[in-house]
mmCIF file of C-alpha atoms and ligand atoms in Angstrom:
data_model
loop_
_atom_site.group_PDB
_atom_site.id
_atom_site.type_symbol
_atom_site.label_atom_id
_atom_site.label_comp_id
_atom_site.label_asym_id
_atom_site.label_seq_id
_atom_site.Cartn_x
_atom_site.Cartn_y
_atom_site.Cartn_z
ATOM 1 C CA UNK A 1 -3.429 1.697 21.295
ATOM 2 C CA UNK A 2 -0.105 0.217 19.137
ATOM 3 C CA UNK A 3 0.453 0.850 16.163
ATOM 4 C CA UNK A 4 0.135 -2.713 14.712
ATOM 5 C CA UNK A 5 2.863 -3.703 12.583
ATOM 6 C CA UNK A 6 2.214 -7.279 10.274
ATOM 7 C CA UNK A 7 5.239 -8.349 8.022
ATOM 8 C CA UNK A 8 4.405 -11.231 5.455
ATOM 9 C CA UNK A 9 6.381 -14.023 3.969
ATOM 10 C CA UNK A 10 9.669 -12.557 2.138
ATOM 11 C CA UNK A 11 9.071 -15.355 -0.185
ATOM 12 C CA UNK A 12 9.007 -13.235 -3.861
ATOM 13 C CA UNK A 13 11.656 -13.025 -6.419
ATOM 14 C CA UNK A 14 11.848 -11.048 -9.493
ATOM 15 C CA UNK A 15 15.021 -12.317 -10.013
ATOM 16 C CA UNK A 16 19.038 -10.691 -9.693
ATOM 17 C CA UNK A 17 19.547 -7.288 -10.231
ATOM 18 C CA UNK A 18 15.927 -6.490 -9.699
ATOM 19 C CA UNK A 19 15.345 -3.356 -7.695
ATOM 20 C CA UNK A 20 12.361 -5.388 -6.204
ATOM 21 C CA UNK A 21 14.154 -7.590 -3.954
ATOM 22 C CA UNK A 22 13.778 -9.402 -0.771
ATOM 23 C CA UNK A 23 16.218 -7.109 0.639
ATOM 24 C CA UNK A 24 13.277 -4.655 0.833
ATOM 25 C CA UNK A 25 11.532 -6.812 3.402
ATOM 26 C CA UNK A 26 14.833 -7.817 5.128
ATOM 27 C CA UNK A 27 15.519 -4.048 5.959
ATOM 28 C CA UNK A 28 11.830 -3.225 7.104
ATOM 29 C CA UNK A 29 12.502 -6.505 9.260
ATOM 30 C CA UNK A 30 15.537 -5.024 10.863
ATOM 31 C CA UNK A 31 13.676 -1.463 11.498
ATOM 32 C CA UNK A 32 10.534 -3.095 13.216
ATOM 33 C CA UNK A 33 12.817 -5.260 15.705
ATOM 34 C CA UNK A 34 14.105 -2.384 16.246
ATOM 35 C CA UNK A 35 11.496 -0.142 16.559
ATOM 36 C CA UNK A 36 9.323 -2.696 18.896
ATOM 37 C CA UNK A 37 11.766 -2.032 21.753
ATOM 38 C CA UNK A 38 11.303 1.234 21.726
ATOM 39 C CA UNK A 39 7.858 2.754 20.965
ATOM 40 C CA UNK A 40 4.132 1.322 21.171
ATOM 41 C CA UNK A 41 4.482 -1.137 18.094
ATOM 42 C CA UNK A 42 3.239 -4.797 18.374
ATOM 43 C CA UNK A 43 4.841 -6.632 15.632
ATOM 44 C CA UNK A 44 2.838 -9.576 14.118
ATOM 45 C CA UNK A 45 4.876 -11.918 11.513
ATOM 46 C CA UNK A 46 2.753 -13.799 8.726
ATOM 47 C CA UNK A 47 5.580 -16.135 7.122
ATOM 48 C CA UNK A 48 4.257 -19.231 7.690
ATOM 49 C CA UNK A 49 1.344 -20.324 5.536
ATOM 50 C CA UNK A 50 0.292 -23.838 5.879
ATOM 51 C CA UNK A 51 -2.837 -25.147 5.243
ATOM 52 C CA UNK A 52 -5.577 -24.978 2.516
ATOM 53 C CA UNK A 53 -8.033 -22.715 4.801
ATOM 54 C CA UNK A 54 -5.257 -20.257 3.895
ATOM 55 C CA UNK A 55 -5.769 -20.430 0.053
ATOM 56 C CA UNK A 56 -9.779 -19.953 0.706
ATOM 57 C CA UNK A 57 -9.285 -16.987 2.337
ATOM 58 C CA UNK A 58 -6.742 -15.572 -0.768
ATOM 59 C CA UNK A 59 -10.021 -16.385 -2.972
ATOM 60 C CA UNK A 60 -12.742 -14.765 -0.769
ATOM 61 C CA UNK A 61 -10.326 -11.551 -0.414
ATOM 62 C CA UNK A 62 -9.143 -11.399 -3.663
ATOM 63 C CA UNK A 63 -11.815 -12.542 -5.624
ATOM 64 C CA UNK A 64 -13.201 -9.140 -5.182
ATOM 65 C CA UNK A 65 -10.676 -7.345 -6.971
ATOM 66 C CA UNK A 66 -9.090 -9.931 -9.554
ATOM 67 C CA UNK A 67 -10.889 -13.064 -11.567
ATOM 68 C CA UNK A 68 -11.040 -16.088 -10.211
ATOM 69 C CA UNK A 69 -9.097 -17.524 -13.590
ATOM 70 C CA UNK A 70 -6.278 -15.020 -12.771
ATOM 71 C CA UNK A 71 -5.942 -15.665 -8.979
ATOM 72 C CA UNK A 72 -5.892 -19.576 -10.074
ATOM 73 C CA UNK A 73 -2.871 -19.199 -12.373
ATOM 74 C CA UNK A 74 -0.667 -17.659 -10.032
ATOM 75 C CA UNK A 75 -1.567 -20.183 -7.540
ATOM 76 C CA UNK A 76 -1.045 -23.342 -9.796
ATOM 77 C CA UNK A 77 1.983 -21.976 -11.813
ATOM 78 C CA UNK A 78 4.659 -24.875 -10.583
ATOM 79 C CA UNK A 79 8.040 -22.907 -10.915
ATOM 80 C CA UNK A 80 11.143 -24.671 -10.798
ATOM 81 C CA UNK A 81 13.593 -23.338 -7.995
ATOM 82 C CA UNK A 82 15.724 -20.389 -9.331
ATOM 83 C CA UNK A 83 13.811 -19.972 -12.040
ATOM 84 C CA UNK A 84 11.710 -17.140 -12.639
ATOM 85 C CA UNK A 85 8.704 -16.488 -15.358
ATOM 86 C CA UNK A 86 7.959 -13.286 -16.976
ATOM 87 C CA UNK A 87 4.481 -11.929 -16.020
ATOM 88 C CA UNK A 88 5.323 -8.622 -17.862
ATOM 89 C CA UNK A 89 8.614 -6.426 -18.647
ATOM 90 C CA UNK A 90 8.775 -6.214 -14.791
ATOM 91 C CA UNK A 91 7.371 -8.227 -13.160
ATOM 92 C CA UNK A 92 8.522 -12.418 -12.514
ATOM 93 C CA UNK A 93 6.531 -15.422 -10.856
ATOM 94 C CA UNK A 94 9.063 -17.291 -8.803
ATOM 95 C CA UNK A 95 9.013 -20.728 -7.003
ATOM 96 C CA UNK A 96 8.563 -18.701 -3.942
ATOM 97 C CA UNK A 97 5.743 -16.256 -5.169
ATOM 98 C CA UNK A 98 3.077 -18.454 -4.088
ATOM 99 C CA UNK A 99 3.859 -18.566 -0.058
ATOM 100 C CA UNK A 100 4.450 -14.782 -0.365
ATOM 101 C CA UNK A 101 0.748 -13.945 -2.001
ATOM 102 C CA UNK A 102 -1.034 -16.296 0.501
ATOM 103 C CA UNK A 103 0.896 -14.824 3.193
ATOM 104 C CA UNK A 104 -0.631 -11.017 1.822
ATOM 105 C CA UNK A 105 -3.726 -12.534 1.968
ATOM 106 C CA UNK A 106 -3.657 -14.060 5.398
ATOM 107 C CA UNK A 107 -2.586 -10.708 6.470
ATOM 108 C CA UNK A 108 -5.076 -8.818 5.083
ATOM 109 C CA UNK A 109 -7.562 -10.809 6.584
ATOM 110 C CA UNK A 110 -6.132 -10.286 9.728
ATOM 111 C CA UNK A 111 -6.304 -6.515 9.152
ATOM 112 C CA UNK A 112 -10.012 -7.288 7.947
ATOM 113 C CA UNK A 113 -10.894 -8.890 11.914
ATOM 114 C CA UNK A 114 -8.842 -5.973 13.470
ATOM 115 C CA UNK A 115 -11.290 -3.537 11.726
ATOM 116 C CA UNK A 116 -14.195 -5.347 13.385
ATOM 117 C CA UNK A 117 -12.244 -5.905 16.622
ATOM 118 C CA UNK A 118 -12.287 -1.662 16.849
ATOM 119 C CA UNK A 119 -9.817 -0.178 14.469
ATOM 120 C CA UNK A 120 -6.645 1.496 15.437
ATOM 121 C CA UNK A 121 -3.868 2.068 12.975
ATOM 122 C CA UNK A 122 -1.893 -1.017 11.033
ATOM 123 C CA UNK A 123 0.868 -0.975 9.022
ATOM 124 C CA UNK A 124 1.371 -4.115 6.629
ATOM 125 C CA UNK A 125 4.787 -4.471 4.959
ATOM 126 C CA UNK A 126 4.294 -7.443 1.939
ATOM 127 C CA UNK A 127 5.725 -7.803 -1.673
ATOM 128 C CA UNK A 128 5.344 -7.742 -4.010
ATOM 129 C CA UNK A 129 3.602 -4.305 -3.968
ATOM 130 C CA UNK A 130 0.334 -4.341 -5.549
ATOM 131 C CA UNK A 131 -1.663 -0.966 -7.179
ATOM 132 C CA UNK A 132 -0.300 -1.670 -10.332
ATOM 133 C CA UNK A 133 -2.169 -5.079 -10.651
ATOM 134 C CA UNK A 134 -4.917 -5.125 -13.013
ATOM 135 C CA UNK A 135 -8.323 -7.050 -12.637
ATOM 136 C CA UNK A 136 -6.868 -10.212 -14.991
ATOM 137 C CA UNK A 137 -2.878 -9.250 -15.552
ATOM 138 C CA UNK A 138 0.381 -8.511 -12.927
ATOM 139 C CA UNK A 139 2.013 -5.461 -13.565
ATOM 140 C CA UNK A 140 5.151 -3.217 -12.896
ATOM 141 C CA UNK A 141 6.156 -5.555 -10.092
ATOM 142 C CA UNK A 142 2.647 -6.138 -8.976
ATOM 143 C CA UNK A 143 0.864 -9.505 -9.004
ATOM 144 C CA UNK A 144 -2.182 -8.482 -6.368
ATOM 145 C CA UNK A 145 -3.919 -5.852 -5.336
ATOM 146 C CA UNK A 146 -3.675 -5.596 -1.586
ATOM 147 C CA UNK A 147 -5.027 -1.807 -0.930
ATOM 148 C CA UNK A 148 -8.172 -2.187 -3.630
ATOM 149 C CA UNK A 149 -8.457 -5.941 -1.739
ATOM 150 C CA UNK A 150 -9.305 -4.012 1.436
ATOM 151 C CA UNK A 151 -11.592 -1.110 -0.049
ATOM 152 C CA UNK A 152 -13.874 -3.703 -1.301
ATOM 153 C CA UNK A 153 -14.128 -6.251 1.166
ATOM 154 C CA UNK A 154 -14.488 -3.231 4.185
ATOM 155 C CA UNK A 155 -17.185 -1.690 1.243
ATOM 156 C CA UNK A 156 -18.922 -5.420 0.225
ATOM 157 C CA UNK A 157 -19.746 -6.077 4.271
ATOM 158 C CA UNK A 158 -20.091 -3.080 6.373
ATOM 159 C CA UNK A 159 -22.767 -0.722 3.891
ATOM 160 C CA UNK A 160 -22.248 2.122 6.846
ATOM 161 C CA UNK A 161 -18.307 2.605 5.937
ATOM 162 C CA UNK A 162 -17.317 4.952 3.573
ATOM 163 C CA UNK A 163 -13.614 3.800 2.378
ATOM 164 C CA UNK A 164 -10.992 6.811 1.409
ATOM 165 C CA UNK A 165 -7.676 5.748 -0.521
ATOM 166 C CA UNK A 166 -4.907 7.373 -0.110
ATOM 167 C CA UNK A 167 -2.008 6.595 -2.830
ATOM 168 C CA UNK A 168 1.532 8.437 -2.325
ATOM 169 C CA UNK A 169 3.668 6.230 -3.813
ATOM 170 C CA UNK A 170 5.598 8.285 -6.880
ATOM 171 C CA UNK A 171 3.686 5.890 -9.224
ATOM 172 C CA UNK A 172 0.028 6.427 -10.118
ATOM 173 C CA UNK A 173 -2.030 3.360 -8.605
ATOM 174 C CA UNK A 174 -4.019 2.558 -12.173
ATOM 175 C CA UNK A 175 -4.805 -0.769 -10.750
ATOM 176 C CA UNK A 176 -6.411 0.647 -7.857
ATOM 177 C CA UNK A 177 -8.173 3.131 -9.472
ATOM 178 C CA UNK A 178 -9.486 1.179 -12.160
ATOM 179 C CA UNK A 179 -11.111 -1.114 -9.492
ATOM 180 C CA UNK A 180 -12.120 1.419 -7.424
ATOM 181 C CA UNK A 181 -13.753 4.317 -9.828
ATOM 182 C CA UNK A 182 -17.729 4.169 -9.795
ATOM 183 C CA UNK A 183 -17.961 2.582 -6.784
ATOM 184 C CA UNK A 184 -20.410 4.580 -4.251
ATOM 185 C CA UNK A 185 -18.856 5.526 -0.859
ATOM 186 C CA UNK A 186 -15.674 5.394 -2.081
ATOM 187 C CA UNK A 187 -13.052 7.863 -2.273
ATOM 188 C CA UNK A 188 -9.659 7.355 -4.162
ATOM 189 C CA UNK A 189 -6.789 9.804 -3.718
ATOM 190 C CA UNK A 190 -3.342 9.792 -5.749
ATOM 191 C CA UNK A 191 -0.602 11.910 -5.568
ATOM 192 C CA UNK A 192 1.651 10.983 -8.795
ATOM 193 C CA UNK A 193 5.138 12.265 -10.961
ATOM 194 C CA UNK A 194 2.994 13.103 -14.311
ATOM 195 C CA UNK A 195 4.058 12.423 -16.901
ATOM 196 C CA UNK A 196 5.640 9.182 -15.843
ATOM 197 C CA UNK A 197 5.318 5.382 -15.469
ATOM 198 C CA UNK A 198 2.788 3.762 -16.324
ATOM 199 C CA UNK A 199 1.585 6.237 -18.319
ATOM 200 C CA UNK A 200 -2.256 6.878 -16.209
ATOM 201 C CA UNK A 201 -3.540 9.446 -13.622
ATOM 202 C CA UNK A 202 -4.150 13.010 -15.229
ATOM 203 C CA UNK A 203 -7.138 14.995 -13.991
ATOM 204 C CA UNK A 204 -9.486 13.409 -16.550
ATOM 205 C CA UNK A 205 -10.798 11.112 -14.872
ATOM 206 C CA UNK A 206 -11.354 13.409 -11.573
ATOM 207 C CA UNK A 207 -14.935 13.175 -10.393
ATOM 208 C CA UNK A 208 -16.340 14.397 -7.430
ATOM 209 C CA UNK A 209 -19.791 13.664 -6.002
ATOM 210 C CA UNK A 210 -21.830 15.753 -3.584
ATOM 211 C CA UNK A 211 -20.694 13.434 -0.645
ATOM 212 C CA UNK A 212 -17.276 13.474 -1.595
ATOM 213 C CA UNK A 213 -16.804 10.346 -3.064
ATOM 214 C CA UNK A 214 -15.187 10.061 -6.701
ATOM 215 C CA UNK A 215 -11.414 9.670 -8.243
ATOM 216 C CA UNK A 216 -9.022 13.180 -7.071
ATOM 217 C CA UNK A 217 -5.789 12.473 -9.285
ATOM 218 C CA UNK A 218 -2.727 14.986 -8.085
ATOM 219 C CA UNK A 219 -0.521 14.373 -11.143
ATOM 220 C CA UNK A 220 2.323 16.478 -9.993
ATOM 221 C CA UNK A 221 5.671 17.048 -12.171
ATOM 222 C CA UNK A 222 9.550 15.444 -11.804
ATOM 223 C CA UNK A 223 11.459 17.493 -9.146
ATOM 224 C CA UNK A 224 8.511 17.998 -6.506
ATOM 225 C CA UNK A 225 9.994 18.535 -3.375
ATOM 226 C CA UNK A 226 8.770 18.435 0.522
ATOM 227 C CA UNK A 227 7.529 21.927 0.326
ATOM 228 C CA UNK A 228 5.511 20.670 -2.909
ATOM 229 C CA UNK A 229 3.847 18.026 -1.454
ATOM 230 C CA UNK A 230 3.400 19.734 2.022
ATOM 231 C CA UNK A 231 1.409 22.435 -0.289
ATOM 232 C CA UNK A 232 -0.938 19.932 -1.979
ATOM 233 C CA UNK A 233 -1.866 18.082 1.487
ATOM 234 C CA UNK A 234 -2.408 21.585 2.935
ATOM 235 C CA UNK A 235 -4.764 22.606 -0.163
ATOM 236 C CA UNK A 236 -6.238 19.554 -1.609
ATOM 237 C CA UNK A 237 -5.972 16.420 0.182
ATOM 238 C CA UNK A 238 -6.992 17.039 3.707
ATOM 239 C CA UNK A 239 -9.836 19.136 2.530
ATOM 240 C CA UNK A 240 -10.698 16.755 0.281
ATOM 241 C CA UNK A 241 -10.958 14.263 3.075
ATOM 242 C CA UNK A 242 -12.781 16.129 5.295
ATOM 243 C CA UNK A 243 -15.334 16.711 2.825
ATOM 244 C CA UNK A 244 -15.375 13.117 2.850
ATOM 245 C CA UNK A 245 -15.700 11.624 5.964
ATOM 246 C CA UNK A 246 -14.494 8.440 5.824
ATOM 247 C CA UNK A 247 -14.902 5.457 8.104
ATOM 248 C CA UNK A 248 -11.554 3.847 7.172
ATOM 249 C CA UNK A 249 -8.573 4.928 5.398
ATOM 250 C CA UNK A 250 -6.539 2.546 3.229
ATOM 251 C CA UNK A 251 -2.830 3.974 2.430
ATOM 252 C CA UNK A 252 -0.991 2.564 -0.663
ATOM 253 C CA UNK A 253 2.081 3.865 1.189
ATOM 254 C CA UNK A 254 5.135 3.974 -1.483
ATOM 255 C CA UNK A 255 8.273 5.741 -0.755
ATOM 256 C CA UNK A 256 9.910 5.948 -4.564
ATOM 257 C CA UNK A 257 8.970 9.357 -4.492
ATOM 258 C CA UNK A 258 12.257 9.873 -1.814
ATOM 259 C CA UNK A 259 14.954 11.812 -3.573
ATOM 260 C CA UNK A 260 17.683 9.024 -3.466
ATOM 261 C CA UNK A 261 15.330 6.675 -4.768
ATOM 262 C CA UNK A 262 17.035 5.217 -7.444
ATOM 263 C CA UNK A 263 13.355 4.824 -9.711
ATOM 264 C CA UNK A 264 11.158 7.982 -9.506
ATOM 265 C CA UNK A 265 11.973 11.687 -10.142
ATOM 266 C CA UNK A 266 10.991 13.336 -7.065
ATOM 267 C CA UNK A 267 13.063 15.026 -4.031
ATOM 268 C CA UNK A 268 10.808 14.216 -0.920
ATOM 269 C CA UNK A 269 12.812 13.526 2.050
ATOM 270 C CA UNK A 270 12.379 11.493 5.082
ATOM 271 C CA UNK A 271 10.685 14.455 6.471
ATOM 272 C CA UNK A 272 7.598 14.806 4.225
ATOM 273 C CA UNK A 273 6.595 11.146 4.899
ATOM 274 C CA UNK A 274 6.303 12.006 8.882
ATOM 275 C CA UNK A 275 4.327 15.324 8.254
ATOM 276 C CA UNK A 276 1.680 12.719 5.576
ATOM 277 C CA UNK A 277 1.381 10.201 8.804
ATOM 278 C CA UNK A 278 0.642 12.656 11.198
ATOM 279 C CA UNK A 279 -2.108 14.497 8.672
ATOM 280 C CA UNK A 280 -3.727 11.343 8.555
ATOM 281 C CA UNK A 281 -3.578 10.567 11.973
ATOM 282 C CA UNK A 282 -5.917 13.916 12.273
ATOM 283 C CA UNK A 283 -8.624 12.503 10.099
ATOM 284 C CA UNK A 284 -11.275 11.431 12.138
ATOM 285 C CA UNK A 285 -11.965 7.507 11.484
ATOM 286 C CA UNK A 286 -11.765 4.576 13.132
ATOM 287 C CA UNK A 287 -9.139 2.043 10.983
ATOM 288 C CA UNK A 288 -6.226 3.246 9.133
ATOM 289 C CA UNK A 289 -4.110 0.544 7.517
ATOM 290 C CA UNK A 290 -1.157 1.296 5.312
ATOM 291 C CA UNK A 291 0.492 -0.884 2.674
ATOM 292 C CA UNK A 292 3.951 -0.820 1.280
ATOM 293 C CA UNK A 293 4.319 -0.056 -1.893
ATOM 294 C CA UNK A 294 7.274 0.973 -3.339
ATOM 295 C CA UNK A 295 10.843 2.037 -2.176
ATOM 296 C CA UNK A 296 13.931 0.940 -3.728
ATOM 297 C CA UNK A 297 16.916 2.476 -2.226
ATOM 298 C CA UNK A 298 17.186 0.483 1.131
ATOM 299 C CA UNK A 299 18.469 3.594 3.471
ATOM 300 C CA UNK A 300 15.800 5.789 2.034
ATOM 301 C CA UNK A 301 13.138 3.195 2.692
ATOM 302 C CA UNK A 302 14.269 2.312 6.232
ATOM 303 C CA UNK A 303 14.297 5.935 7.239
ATOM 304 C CA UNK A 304 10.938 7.118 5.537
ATOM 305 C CA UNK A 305 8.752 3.648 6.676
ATOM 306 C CA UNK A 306 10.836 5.279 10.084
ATOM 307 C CA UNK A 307 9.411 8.768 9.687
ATOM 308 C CA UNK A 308 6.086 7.743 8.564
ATOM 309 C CA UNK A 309 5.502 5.599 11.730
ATOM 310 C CA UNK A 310 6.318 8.359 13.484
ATOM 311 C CA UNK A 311 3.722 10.520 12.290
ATOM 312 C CA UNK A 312 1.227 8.132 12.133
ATOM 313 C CA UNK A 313 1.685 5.774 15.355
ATOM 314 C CA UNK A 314 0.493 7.336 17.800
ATOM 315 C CA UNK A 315 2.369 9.020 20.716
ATOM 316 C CA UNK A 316 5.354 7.445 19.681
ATOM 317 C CA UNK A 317 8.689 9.453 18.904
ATOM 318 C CA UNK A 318 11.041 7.932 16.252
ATOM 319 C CA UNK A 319 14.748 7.833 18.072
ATOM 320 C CA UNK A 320 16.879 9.564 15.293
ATOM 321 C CA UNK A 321 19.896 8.241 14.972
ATOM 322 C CA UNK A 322 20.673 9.270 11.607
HETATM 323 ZN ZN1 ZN B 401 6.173 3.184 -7.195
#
């Protein structure tokens, strides 16, 4: 089966300078033309959203994770062209903002029917990102929460699935985890730089019940490397995910944690993110879907979203070039 790609609206602006920038997107863009020639991709572009049956659907997905007040301010927010308003230190509503979100939210629900259709493996590039966005407030350039928007609406209608999250951006997903933790047959993963923006994700909060289910926090320090990481999938995530069992895997897939990433402190390379992919590919389950998160330096991102595919489509080899 392809892996199936879904781009959404590159709408979003957090205004100049910001390392959160449509350019993101536009680079991804480029890579997935690219990569649809060559390997078993099917690309499917969400940038049109048109009608109101669009903005229902952004409610019933997600209502689950945010309130209903919340969702409703970022909607009705008019926002003069070129101007952007401050959410939080980071993070900016722009005149485009409101295309972009319904455009997540159309694309999650399309992830939502592939699920039922029989699964396979999805990758859904959107911004903004979203696992720092709390329940009522956007944060660190998130305004919703795509991943925890898919735990709970795959949890709320199938009571069979058993949803693992997997979080490697090099930020800890707080807003994930605070929507996630307590809920029964539900697993949430995070590998982290600790200490470190935004401040959340020691082991406190680790909890682990007999079926596997719980919070496993990885806070792991500035400078971890390939062989780092490639230790604590070996030892502690896979395991944990076998334990598990999981029905469906959600991926906050963030790629700050690249070395020439101009925002986190770690020294991954390209490498690390194909060797993640094809773990996961291994875990038995029948819908993996991963969602961009971070990645600021636009080379890095290309080549890891690159590597990643590679490791997590399935028999596809990733022509390098580089
Ligand atoms: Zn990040």
């Amino acid at each position: 089966m392809d892996t199936e790609i879904l781009l959404s609206a590159n709408t979003h602006s957090n205004g100049p300078g910001h390392p959160e920038s449509p350019d993101r997107l536009d680079t991804l863009r480029t890579l997935f033309l690219r990569l649809s020639h060559t390997g078993p991709i099917k690309l499917s572009i969400f940038t049109d959203s048109k009608t109101h049956t669009e903005t229902d659907s952004f409610f019933r997905i997600y209502e689950k994770v945010h309130s209903r007040e919340y969702l409703s301010k970022l909607l009705l927010h008019q926002v003069p062209p070129g101007t952007i308003i401050p959410l939080d230190p980071d993070t900016g509503l722009s005149n485009g903002s409101r295309k972009a979100i319904l455009s997540c939210g159309e694309s999650v629900d399309f992830l939502l029917r592939r699920r039922l259709d029989g699964g396979g493996v999805s990758f859904l590039a959107e911004r903004p990102p979203g696992h720092h966005a709390l329940r009522d407030r956007a944060m660190g350039f998130c305004l919703v929460n795509h991943t925890a928007a898919l735990a709970h609406n795959i949890h709320q209608t199938d009571p069979d699935s058993r949803v693992a999250v997997l979080d490697f951006d090099v930020h800890h997903g707080n807003g994930t985890e605070d929507s996630l933790r307590g809920l029964d047959r539900c697993l949430f993963i995070s590998t982290h730089q600790y200490p470190f923006y935004p401040g959340t994700g020691s082991e406190k909060n680790n909890r682990s019940d007999a079926d596997g289910s719980g919070v496993l926090n990885l806070p792991l320090p500035e400078g971890t490397d390939d062989e780092d990481y490639r230790k604590v999938l070996r030892e502690k995530i896979l395991p944990r995910l076998e334990k598990f069992r999981p029905t469906d895997l959600i991926v906050s897939a963030g790629f700050d944690g690249h070395r020439d990433d101009p925002l986190g402190g770690w020294l991954l390379t390209e490498e690390i993110y194909s060797d993640i992919g094809r773990s996961l590919l291994s875990v038995e389950c029948r819908f993996i879907a991963s969602v961009l998160e971070g990645g600021y330096n636009l080379t890095a991102l290309s080549r890891s979203v690159e590597a990643y595919l590679s490791g997590i489509g399935r028999p596809f080899q990733s022509p390098r070039s580089y």
